[in-house]
PDB file of C-alpha atoms in Angstrom:
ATOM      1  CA  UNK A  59      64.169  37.778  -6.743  1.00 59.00           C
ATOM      2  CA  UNK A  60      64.363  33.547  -7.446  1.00 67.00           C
ATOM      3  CA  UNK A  61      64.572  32.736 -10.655  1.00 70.00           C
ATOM      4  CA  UNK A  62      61.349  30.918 -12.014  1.00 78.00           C
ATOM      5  CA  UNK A  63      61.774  27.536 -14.071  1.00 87.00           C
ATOM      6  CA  UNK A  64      59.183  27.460 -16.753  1.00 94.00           C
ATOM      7  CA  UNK A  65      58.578  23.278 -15.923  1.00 93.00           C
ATOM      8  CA  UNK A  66      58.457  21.334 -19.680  1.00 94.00           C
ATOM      9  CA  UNK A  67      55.366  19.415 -20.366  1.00 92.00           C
ATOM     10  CA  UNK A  68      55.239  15.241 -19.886  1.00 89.00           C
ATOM     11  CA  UNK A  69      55.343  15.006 -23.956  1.00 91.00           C
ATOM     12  CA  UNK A  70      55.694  17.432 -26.722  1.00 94.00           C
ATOM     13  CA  UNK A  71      53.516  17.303 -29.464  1.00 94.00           C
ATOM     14  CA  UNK A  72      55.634  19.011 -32.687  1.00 94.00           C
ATOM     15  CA  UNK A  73      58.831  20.097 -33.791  1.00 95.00           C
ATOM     16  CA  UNK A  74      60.256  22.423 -36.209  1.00 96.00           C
ATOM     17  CA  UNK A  75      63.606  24.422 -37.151  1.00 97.00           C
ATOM     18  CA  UNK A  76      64.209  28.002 -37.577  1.00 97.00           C
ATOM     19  CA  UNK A  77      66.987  29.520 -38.529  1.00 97.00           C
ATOM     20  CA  UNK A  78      67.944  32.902 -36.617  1.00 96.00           C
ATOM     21  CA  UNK A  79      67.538  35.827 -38.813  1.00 95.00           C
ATOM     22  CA  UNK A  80      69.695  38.956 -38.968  1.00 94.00           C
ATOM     23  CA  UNK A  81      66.527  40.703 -38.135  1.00 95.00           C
ATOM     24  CA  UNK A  82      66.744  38.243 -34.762  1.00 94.00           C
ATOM     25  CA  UNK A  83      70.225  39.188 -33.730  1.00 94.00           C
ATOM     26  CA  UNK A  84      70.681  42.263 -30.976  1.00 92.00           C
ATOM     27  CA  UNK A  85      73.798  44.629 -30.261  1.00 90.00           C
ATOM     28  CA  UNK A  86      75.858  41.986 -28.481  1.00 90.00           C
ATOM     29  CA  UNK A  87      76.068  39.987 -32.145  1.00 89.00           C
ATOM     30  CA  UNK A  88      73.659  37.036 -30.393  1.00 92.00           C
ATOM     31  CA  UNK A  89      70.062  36.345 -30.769  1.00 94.00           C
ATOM     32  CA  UNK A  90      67.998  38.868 -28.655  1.00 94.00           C
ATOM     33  CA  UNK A  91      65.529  37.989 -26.006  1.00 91.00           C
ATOM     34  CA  UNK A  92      63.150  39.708 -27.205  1.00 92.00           C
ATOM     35  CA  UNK A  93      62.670  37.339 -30.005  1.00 95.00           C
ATOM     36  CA  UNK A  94      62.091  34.009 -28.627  1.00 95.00           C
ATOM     37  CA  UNK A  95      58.292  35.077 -27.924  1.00 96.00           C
ATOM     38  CA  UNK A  96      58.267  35.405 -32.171  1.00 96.00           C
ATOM     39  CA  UNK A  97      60.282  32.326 -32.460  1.00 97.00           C
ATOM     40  CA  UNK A  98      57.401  30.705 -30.502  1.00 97.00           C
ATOM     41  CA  UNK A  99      55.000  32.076 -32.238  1.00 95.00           C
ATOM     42  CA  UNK A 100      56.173  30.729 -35.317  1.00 95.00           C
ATOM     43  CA  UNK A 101      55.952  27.436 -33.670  1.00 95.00           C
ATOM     44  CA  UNK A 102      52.835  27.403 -32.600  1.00 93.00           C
ATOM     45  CA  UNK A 103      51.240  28.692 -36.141  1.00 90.00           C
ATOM     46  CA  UNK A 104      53.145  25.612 -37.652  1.00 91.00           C
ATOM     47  CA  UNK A 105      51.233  23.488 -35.473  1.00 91.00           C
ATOM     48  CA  UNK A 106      47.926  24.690 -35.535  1.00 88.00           C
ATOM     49  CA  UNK A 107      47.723  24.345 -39.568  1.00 86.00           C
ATOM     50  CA  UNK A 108      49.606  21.085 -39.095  1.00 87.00           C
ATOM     51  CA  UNK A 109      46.214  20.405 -36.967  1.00 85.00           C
ATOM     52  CA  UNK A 110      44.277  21.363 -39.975  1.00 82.00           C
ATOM     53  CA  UNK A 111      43.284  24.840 -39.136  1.00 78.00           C
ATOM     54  CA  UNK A 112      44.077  26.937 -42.309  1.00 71.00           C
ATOM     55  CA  UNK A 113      43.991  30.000 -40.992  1.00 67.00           C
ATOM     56  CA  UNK A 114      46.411  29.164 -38.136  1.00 58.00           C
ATOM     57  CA  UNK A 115      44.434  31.264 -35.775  1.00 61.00           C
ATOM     58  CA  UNK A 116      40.249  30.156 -35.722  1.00 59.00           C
ATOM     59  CA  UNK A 117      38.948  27.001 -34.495  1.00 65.00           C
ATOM     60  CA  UNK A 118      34.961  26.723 -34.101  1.00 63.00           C
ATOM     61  CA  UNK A 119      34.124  30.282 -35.339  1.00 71.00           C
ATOM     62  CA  UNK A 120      36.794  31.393 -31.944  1.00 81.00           C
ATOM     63  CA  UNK A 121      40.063  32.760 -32.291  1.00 85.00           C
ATOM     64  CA  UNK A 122      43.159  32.529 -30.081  1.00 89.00           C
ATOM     65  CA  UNK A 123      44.444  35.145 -27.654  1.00 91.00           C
ATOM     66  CA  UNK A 124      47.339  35.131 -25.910  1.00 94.00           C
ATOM     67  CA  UNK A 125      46.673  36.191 -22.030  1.00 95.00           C
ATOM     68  CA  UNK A 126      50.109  35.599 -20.311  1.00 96.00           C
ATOM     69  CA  UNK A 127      53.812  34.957 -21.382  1.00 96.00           C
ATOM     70  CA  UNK A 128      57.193  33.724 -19.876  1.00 95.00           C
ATOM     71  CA  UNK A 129      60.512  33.664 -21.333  1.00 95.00           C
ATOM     72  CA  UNK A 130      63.287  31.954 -20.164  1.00 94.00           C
ATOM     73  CA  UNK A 131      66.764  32.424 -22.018  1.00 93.00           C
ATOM     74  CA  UNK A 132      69.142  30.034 -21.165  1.00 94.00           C
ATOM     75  CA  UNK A 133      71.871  30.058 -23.385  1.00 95.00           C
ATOM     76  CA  UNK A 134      73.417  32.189 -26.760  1.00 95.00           C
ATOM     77  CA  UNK A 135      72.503  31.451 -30.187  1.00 96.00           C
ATOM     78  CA  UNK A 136      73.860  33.362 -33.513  1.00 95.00           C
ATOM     79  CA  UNK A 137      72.860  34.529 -36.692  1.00 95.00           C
ATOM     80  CA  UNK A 138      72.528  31.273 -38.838  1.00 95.00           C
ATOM     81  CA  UNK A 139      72.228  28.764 -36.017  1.00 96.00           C
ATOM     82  CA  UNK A 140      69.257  26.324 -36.923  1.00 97.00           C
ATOM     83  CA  UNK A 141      67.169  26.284 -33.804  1.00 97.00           C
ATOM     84  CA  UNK A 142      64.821  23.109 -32.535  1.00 97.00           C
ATOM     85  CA  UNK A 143      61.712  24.399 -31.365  1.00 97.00           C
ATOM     86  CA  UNK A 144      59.406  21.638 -29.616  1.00 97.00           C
ATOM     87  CA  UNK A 145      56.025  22.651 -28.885  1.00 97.00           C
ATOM     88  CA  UNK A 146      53.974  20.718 -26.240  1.00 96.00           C
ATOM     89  CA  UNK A 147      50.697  21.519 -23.766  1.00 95.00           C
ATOM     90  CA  UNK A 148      50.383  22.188 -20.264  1.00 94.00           C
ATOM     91  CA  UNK A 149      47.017  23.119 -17.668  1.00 92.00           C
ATOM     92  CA  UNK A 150      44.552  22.487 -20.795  1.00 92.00           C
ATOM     93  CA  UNK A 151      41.585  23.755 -18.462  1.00 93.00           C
ATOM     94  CA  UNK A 152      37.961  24.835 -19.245  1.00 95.00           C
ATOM     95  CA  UNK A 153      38.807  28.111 -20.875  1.00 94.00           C
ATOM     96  CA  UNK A 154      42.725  28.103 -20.982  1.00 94.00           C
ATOM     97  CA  UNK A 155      45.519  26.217 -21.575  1.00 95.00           C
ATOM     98  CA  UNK A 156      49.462  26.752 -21.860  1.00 96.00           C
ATOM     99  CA  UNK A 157      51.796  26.135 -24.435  1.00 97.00           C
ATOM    100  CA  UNK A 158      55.171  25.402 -23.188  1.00 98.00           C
ATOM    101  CA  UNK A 159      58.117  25.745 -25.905  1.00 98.00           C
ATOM    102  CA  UNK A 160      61.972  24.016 -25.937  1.00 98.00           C
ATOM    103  CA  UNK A 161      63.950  25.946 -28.227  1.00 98.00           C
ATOM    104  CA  UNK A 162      67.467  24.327 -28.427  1.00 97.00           C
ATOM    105  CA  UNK A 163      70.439  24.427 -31.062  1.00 96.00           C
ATOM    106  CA  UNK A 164      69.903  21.566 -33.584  1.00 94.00           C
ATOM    107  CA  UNK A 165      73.393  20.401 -34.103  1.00 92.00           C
ATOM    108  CA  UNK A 166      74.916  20.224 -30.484  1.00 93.00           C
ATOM    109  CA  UNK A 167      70.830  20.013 -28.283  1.00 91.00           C
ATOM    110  CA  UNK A 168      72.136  22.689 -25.837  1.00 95.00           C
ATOM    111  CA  UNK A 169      69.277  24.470 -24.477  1.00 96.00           C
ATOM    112  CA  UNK A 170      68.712  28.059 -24.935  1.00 96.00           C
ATOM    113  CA  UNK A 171      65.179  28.885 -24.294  1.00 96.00           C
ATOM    114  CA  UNK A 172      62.288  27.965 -22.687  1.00 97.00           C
ATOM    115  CA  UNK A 173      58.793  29.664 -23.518  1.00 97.00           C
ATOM    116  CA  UNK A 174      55.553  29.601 -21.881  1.00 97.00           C
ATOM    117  CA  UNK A 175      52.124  31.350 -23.156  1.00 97.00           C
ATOM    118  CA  UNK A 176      48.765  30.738 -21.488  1.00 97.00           C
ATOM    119  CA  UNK A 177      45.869  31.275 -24.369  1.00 95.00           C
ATOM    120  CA  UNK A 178      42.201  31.619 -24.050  1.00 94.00           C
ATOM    121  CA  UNK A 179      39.523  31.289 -26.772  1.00 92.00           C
ATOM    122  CA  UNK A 180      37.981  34.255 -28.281  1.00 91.00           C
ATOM    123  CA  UNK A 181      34.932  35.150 -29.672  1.00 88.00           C
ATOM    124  CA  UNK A 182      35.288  37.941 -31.532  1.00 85.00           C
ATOM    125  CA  UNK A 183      31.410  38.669 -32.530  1.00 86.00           C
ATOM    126  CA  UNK A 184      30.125  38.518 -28.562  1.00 90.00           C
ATOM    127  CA  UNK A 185      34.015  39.249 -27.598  1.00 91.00           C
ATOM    128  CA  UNK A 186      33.848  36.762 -25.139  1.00 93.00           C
ATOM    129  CA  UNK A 187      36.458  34.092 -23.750  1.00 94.00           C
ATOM    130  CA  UNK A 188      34.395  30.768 -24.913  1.00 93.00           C
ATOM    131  CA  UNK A 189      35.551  27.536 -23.582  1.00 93.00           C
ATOM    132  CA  UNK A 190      38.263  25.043 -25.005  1.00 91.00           C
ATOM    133  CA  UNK A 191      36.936  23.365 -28.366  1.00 88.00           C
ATOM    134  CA  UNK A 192      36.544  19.655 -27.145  1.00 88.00           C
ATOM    135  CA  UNK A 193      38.104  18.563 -30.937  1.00 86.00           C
ATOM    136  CA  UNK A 194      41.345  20.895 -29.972  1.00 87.00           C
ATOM    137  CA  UNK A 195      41.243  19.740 -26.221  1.00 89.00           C
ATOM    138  CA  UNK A 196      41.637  15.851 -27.699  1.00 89.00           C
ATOM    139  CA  UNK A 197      44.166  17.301 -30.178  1.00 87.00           C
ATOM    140  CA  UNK A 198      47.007  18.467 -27.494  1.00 89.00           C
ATOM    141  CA  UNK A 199      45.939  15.842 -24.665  1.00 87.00           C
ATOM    142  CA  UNK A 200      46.350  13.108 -26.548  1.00 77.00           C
ATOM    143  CA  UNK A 201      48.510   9.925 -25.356  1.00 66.00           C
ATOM    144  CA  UNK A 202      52.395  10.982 -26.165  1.00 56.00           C
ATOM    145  CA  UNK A 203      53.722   9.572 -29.513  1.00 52.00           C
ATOM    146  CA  UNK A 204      56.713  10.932 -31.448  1.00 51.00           C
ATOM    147  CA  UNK A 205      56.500  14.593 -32.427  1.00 54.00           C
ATOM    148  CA  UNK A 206      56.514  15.435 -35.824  1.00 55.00           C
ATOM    149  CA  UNK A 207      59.505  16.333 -37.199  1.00 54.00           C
ATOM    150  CA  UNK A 208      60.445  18.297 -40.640  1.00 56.00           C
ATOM    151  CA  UNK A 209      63.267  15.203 -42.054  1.00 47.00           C
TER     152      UNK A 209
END
């Protein structure tokens, strides 16, 4: 089977650290697969309050589901590494749109991870997919500028 490349986005629009957990390390004494999609989770809850949304989750009485993810693990990381994770968008259509994550090691760059999620809209009184909010659609299409980054 080829290997897929999860392809980055033009810009990204935020970064933060984490720091990998115990809880994040596997058997093999190195940060486990299974936890980038948490890792970019984390991420992506940063930037939606960063956005303004307090609740991290609702925009315009709709909530955010997530309908498809990829993972891409490129390299190790251990307990106690601080991890970049940028955050950018990708295929921002009518009632979807893609985050795409870089997670890399803060003090050397190298590349570990690469995340994709496609989300849809949700509204969970009719529990119907509703369309992309036109104020979040400007939010993550906007012209690139320097992501934000925790100093």
């Amino acid at each position: 089977m080829p290997r897929r490349t999860i392809i980055l986005p033009e810009h990204f629009l935020f970064a933060t650290h984490y720091d990998v957990l115990y809880s994040d390390v596997n058997a093999a004494n190195h940060l486990g697969a299974d936890r980038l999609l948490s890792i970019a989770m984390e991420a992506q809850l940063r930037f939606i309050r960063q956005l303004g949304h307090s609740k991290a989750i609702a925009f315009e009485e709709a909530g955010l589901i997530m309908a498809h993810a990829e993972t891409a693990y490129l390299a190790e990381a251990d307990y106690g590494d601080r991890l970049r994770v940028e955050l950018g968008a990708r295929e921002v259509e009518q009632k979807s749109f893609q985050f795409v994550y870089r997670i890399s090691k803060d003090d050397s760059s190298e590349e570990i991870a690469r995340v994709a999620t496609t989300l849809l809209f949700f509204d969970y009184q009719t529990h119907r997919v509703v369309a992309v909010p036109d104020d979040f659609r400007a939010q993550v299409t906007a012209p690139a500028v320097s992501p934000p980054w925790p100093g």
